[in-house]
mmCIF file of C-alpha atoms in Angstrom:
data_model
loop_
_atom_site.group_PDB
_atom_site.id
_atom_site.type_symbol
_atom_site.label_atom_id
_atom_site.label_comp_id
_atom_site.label_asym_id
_atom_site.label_seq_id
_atom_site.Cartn_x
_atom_site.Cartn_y
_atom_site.Cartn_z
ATOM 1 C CA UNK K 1 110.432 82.132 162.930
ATOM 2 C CA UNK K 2 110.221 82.101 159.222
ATOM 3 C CA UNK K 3 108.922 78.740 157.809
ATOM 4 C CA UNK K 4 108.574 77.486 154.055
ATOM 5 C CA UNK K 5 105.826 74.644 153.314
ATOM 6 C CA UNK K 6 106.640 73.013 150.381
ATOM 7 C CA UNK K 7 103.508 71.351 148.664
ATOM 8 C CA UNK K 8 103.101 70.062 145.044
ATOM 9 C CA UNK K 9 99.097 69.954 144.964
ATOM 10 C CA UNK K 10 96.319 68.074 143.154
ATOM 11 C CA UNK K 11 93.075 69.865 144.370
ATOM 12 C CA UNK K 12 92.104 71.616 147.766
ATOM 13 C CA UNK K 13 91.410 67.819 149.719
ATOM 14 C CA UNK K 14 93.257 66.566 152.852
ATOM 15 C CA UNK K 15 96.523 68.000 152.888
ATOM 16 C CA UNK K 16 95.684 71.159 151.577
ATOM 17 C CA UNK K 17 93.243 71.711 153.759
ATOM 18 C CA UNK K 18 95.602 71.099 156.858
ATOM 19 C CA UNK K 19 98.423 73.028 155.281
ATOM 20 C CA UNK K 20 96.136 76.197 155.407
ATOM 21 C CA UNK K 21 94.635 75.952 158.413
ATOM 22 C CA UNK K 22 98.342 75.360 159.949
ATOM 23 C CA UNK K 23 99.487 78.415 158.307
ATOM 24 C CA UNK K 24 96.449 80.530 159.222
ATOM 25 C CA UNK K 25 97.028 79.403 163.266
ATOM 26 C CA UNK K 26 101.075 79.878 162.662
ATOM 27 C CA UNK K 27 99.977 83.319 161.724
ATOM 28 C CA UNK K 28 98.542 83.850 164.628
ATOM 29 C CA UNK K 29 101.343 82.569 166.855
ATOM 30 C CA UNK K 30 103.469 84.950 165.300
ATOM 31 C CA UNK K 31 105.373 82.496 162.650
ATOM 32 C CA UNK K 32 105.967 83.671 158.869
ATOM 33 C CA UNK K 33 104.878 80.997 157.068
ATOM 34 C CA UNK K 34 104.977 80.613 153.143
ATOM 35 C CA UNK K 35 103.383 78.132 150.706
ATOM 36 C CA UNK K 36 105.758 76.832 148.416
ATOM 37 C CA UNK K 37 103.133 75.411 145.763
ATOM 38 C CA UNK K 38 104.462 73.679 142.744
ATOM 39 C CA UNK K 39 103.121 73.075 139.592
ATOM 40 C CA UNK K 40 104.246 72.730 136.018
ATOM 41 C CA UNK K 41 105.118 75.237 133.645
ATOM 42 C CA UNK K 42 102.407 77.805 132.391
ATOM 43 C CA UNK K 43 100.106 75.597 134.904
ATOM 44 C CA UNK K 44 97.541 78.026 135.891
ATOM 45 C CA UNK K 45 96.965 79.539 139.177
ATOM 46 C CA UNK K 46 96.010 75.912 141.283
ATOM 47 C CA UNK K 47 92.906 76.014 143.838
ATOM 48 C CA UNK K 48 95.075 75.723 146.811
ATOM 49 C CA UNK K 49 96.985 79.014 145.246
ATOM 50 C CA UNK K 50 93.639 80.742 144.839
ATOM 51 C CA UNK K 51 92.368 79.743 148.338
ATOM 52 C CA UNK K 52 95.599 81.355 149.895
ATOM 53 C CA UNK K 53 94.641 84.723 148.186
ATOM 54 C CA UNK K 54 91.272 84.381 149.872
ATOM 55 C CA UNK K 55 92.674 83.680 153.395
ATOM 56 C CA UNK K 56 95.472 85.520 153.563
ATOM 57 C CA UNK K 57 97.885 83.189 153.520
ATOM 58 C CA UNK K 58 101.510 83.960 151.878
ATOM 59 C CA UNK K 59 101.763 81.157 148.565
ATOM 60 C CA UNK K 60 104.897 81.449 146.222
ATOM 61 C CA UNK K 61 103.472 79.700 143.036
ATOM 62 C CA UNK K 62 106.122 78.018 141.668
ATOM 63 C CA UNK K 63 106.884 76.323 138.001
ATOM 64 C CA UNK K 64 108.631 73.932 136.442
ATOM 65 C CA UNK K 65 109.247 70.946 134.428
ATOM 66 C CA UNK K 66 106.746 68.023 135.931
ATOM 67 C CA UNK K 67 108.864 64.906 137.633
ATOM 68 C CA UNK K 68 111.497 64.782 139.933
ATOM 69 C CA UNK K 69 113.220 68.391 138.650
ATOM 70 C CA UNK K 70 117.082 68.556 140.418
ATOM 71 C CA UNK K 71 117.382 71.472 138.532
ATOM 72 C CA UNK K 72 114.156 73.526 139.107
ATOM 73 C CA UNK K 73 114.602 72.505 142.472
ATOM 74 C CA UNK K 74 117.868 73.886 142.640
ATOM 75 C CA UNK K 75 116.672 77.148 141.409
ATOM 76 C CA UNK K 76 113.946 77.567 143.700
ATOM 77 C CA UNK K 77 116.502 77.017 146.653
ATOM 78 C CA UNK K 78 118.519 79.719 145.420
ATOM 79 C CA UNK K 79 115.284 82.181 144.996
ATOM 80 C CA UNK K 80 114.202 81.503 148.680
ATOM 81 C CA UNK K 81 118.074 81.728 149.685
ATOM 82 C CA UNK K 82 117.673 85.638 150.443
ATOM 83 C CA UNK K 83 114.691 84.986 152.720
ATOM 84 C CA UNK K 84 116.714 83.526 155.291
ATOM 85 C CA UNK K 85 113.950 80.694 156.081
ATOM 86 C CA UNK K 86 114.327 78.544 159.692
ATOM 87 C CA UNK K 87 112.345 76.098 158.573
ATOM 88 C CA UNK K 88 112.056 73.769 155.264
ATOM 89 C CA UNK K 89 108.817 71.840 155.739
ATOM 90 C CA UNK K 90 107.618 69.558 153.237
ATOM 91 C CA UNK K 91 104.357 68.126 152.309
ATOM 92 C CA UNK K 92 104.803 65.014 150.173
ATOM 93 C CA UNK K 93 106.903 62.314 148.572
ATOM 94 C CA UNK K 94 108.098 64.877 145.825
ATOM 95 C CA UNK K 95 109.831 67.467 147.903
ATOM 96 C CA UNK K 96 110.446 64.771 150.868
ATOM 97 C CA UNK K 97 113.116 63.156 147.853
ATOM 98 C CA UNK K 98 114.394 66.593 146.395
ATOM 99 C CA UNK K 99 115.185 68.505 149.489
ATOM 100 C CA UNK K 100 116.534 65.166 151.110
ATOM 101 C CA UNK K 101 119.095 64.987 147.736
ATOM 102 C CA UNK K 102 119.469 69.151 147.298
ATOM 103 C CA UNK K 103 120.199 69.729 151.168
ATOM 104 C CA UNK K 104 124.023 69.792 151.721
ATOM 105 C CA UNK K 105 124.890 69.803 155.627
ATOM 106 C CA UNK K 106 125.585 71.693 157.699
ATOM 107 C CA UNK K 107 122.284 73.910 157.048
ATOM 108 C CA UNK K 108 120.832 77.237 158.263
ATOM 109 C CA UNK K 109 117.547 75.419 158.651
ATOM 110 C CA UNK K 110 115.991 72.385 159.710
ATOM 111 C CA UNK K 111 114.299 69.997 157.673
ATOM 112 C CA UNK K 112 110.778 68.782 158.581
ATOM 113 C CA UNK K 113 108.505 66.597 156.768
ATOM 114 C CA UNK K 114 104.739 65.697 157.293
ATOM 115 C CA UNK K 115 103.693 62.107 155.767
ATOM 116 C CA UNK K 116 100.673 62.733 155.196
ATOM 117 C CA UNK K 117 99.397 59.316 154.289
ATOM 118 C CA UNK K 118 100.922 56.978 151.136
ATOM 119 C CA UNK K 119 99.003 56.265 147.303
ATOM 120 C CA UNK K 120 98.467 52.790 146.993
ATOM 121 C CA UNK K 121 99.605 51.299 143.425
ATOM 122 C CA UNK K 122 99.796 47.556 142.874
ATOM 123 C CA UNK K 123 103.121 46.232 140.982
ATOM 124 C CA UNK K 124 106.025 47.935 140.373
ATOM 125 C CA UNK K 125 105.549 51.419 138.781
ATOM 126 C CA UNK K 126 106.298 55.168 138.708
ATOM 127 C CA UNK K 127 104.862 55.938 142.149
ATOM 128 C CA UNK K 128 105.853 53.146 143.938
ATOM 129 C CA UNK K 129 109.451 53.580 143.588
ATOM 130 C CA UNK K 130 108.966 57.534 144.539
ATOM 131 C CA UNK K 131 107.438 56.577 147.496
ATOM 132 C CA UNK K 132 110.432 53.633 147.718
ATOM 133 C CA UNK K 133 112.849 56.530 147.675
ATOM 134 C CA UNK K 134 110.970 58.941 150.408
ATOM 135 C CA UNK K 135 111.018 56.057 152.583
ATOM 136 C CA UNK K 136 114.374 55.413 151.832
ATOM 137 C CA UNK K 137 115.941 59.377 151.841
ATOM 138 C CA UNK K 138 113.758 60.434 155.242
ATOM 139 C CA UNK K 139 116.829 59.366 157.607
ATOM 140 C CA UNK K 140 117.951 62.926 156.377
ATOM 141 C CA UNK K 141 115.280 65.174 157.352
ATOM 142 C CA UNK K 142 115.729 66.318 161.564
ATOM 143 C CA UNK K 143 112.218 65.360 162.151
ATOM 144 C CA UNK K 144 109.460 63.512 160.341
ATOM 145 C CA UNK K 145 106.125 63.725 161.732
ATOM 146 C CA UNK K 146 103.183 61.256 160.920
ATOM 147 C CA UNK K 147 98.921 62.216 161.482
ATOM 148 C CA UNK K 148 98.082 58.978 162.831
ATOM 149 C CA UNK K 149 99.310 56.759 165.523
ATOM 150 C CA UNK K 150 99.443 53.714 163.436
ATOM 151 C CA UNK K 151 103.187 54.846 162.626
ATOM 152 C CA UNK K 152 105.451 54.322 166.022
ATOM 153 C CA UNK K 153 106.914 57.719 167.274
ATOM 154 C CA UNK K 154 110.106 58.375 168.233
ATOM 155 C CA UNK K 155 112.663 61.641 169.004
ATOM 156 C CA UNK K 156 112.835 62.131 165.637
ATOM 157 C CA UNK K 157 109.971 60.790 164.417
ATOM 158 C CA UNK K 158 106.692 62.423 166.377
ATOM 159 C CA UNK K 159 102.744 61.911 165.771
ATOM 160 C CA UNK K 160 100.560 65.244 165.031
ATOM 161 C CA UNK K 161 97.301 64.790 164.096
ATOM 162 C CA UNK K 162 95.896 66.959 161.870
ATOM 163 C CA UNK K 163 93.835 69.806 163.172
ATOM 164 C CA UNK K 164 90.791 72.002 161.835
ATOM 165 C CA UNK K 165 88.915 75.294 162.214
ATOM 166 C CA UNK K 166 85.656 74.550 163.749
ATOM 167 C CA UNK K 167 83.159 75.898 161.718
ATOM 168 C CA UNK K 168 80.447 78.119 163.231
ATOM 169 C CA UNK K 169 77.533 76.137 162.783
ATOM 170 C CA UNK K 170 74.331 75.924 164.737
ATOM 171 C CA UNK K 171 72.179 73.414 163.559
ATOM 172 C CA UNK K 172 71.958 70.768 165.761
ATOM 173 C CA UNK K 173 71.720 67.050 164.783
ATOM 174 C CA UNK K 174 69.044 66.613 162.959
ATOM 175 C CA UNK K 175 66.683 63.394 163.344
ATOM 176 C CA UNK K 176 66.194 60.529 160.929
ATOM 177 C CA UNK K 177 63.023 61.139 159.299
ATOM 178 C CA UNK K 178 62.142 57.000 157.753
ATOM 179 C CA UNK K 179 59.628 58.622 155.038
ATOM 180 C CA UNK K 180 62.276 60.616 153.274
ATOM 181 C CA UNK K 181 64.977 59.978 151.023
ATOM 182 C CA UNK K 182 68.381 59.828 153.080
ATOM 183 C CA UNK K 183 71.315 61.346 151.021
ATOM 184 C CA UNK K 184 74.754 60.053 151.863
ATOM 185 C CA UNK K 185 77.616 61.807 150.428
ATOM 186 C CA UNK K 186 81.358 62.204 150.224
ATOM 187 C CA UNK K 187 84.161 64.799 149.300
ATOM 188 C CA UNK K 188 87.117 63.534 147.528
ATOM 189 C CA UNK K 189 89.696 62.865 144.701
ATOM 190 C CA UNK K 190 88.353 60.534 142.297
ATOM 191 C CA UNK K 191 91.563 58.431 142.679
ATOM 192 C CA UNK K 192 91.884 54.390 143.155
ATOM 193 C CA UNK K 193 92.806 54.667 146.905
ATOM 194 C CA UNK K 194 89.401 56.447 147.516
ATOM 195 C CA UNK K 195 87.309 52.917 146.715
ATOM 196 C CA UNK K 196 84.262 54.870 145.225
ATOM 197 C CA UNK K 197 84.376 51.984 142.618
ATOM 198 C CA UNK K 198 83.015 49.890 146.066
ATOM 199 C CA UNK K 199 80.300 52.818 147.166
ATOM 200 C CA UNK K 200 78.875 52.818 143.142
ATOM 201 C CA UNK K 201 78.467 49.173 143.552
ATOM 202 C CA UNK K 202 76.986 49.039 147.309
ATOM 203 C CA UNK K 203 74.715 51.616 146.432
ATOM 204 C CA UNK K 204 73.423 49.223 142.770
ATOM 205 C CA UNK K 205 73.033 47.103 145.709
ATOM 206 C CA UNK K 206 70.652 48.800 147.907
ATOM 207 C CA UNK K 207 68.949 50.229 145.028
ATOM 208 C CA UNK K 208 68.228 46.380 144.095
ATOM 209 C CA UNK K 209 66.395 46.156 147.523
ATOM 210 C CA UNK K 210 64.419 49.187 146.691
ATOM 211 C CA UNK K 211 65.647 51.350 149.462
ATOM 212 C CA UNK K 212 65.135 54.529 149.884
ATOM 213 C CA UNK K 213 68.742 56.456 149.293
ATOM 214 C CA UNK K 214 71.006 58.427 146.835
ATOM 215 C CA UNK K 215 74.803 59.327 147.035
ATOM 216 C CA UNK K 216 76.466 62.551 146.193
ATOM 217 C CA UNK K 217 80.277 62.223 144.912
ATOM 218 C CA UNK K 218 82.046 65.363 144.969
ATOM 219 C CA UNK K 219 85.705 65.660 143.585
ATOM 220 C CA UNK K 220 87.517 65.298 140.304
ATOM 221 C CA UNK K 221 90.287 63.267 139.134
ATOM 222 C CA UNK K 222 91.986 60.692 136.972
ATOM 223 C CA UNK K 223 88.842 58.258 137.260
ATOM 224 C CA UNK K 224 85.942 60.120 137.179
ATOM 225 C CA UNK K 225 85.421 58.734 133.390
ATOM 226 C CA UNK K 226 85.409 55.021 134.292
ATOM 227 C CA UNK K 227 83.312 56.090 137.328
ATOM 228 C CA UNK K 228 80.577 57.605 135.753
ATOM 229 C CA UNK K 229 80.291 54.496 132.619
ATOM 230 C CA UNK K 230 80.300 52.225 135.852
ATOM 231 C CA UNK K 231 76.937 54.318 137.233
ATOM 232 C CA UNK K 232 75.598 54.104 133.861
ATOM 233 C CA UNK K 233 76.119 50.689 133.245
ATOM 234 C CA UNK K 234 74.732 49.613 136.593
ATOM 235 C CA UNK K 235 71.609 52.204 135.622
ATOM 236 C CA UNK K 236 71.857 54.072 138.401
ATOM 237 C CA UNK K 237 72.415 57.446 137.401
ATOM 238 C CA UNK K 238 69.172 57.865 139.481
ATOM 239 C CA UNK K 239 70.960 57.177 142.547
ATOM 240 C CA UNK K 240 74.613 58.531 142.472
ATOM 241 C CA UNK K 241 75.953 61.158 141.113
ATOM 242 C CA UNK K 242 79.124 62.490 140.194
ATOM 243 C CA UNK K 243 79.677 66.373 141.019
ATOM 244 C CA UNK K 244 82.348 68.726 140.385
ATOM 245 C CA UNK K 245 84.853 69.542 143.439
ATOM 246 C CA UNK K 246 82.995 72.121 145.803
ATOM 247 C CA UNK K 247 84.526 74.721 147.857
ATOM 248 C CA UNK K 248 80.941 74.974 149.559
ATOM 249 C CA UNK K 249 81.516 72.413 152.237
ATOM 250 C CA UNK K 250 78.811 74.194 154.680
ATOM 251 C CA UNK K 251 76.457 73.632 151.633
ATOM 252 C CA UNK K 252 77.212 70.237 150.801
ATOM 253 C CA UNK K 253 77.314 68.760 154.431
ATOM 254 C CA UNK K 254 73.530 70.839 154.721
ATOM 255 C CA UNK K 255 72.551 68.596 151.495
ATOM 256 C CA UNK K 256 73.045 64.973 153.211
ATOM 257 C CA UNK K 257 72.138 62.913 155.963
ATOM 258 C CA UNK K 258 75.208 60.835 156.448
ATOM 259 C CA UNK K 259 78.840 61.254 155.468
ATOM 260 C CA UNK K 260 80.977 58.001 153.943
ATOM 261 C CA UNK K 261 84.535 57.406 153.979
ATOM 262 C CA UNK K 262 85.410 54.384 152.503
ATOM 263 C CA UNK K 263 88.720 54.471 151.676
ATOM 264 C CA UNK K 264 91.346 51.617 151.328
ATOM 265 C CA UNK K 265 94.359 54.077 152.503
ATOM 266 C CA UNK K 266 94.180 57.313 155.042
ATOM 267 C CA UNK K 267 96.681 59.144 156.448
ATOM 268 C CA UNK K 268 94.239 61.368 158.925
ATOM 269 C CA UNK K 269 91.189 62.020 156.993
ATOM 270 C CA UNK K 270 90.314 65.995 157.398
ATOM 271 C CA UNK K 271 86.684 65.241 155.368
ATOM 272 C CA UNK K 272 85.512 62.888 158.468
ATOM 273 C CA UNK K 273 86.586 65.579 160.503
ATOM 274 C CA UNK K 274 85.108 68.103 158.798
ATOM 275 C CA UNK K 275 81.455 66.048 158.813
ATOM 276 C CA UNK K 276 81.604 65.500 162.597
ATOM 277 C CA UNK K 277 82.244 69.308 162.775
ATOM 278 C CA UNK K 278 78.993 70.035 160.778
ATOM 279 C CA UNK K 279 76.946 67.543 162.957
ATOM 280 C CA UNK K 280 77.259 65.062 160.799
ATOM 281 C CA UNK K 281 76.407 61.118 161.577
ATOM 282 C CA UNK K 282 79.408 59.316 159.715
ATOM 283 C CA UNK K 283 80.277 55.800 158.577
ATOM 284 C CA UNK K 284 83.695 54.944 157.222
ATOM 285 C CA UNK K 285 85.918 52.136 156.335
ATOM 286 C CA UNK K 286 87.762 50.026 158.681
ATOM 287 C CA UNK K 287 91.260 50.899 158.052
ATOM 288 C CA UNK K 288 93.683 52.344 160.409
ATOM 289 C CA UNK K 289 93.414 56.018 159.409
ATOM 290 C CA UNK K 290 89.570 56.266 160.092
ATOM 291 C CA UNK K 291 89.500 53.704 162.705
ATOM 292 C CA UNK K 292 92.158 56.092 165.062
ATOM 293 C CA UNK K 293 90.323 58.848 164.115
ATOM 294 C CA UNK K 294 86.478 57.656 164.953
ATOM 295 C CA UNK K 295 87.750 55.882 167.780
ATOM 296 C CA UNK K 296 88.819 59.461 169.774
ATOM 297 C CA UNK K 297 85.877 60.824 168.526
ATOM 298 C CA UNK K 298 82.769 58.437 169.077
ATOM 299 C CA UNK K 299 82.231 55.987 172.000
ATOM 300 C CA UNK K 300 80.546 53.684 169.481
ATOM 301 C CA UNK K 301 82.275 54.433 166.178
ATOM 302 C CA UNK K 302 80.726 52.785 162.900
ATOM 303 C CA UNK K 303 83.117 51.414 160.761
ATOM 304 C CA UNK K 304 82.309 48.649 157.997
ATOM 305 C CA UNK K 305 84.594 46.014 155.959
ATOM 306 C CA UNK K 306 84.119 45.568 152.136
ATOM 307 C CA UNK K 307 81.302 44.198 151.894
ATOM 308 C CA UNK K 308 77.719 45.151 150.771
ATOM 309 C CA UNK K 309 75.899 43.746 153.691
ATOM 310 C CA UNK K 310 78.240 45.282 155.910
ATOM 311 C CA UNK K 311 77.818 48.638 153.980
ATOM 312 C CA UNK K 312 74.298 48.511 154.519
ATOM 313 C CA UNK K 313 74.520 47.744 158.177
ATOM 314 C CA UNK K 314 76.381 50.375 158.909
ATOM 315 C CA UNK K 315 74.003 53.088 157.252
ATOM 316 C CA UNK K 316 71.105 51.546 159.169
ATOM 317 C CA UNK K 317 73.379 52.011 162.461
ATOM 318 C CA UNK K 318 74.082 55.902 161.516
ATOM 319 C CA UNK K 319 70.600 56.198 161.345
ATOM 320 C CA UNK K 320 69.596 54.936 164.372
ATOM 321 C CA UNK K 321 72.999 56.393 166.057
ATOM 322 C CA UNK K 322 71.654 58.878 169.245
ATOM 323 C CA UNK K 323 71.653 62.529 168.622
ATOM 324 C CA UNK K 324 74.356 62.823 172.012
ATOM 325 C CA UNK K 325 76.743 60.741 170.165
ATOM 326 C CA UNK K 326 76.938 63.357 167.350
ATOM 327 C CA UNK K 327 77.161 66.035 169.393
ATOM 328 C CA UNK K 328 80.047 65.016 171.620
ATOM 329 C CA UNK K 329 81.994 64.012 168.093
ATOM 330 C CA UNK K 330 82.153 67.624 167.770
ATOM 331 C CA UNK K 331 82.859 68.439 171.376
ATOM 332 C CA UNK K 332 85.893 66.145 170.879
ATOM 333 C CA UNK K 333 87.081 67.951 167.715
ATOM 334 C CA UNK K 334 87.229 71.395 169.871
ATOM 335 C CA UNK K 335 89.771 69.478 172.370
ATOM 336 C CA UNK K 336 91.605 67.096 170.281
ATOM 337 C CA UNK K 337 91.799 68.058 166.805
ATOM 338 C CA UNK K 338 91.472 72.216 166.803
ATOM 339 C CA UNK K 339 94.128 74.052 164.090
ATOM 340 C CA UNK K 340 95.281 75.934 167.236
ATOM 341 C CA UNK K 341 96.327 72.909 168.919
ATOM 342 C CA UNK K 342 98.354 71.648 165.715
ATOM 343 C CA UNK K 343 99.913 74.585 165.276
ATOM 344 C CA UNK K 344 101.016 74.881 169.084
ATOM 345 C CA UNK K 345 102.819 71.489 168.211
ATOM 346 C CA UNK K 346 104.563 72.028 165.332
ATOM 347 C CA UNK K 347 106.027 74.860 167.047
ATOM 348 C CA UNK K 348 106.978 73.202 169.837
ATOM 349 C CA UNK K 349 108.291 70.965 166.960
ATOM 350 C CA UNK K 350 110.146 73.644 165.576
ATOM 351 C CA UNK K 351 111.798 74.902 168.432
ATOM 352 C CA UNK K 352 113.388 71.594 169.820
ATOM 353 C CA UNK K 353 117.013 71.020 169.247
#
């Protein structure tokens, strides 16, 4: 079974990081999957491109004019025309609208589209109405699958949570140490959705009660200007930090003591994932995406509303959380949220009428 992902990609975050461990386990199940990854013209090679040279995963880089391209779409139909694909999958609002117009029935393949989780944007705007007209053009797709449970499943619309390699790691939990200085940190685009506007302020607050604590920001984006004049006119530059995108993860998750989410959107966050696979204690935001997600994974999950107090309460409850707790989040990973089991799905997916 031949299958094309289609992905237009900002960065090697979430989505990314699911599409290549999916193709890496389809691989293995003996699929031929290809990465479709757009980009604009004379864009240079993107950092999802360059991490499917490293893993061995087929990518057809493709460019063309930025925006919602008919034509360029059009032509990169007729270039994968020859390859005979089963499968059209797509990964986000842009190719969810121009394979939904482009696609005239009846087809040689089914379409299949992941929603990976929505951008919010207040007022009427550029990306709103894109994500108007997914919403609007999915009806055409055979089968749209959501990551989290929040969205209600049906025959053609199914629920697939997002799935990771388990790293090989064998440092165990470590315990909090109350002389040192804990280190919380986070991986992500520096985008409005991701709230770290809220974490630079929480953390002016807990400097103001002379904690003990820092914060590590790793990821780059359209914000990461006003960001870092917000840490320096709060005068914390002491405390949090802004740090390019790192491909490191086993290095960064080494570095800190407790992972944040705090997010006002999530589809099915791979980072929290990712930090309960490295042993990790976490604390995110209480929002549907990381509330589903903590709840499978943690008998006593630690989730906090906007506020500062309730910030800080929840990084004194990581701290105290019990080493067995952390543990079993990764235990729960290895049954519930393995690549292999995604894969397995979206086969299974594949392969219905």
């Amino acid at each position: 079974m031949k299958v094309a992902h289609f992905i237009d990609s900002g960065g090697l975050y979430g989505a990314e990081k699911m599409l290549l461990t999916l193709c890496k386990e389809q691989i293995k199940l003996g699929l031929e999957p290809l990465i479709v990854s757009c980009g604009v013209i004379d864009e240079p090679p993107k950092a999802l491109e360059i991490a499917c040279e490293k893993e061995g995963v087929p990518c057809l880089p493709w460019r063309m004019k930025p925006g919602l391209n008919l034509s360029g779409c059009k032509n990169l139909l007729k270039h994968l025309e020859p390859m005979k694909f089963d499968v059209f999958h797509s990964h986000g609002y842009k190719f969810n609208i121009l394979l939904a117009l482009l696609t005239i029935r009846p087809t040689n393949y089914q379409l299949v589209a992941t929603i990976h989780g929505e951008t919010k944007s207040s007022g009427p705007n550029k990306i709103t109405l894109f994500q108007f007209a997914d919403r609007m053009l999915r009806f055409r797709f055979d089968k749209i699958v959501h990551v989290t449970t929040q969205n209600r499943a049906s025959k053609a619309r199914r629920v697939i949570f997002n799935g990771i390699n388990i790293p090989k790691n064998n440092n165990s939990p470590a315990p909090t140490n109350p002389t040192k200085v804990i280190t919380i940190g986070t991986l992500g685009r520096l985008s409005q959705e991701k709230n770290y506007s809220f974490l630079i302020d929480a953390m002016h607050h807990l400097k103001s009660k002379n904690l003990k604590i820092k914060c590590k920001i790793h990821g780059e984006g359209s914000l990461q200007s006003s960001l870092q004049e917000q840490i320096e006119k709060l005068q914390i530059t002491d405390t949090v930090s802004i740090l390019p995108f790192t491909k490191n993860i086993a290095e960064f998750f080494d570095s800190i003591d407790i992972y944040i989410n705090c997010s006002t959107t999530e589809g099915m966050p791979i980072s929290l994932l990712e930090a309960a696979a490295f042993n990790k204690r976490v604390i995110a935001s209480n929002i549907n995406g990381n509330k589903t997600l903590l709840n499978k994974l943690y008998s006593n999950p630690i989730l906090f509303d906007f506020s500062h107090d309730a910030f800080e309460y929840a990084i004194e409850s990581a701290l105290k959380a019990p080493i067995s707790e952390i543990i079993a989040a990764r235990e729960n990973i290895s049954e519930l949220f393995s690549g292999s089991s995604m894969a397995k799905q979206y086969y299974l997916l594949y392969k219905e009428a």
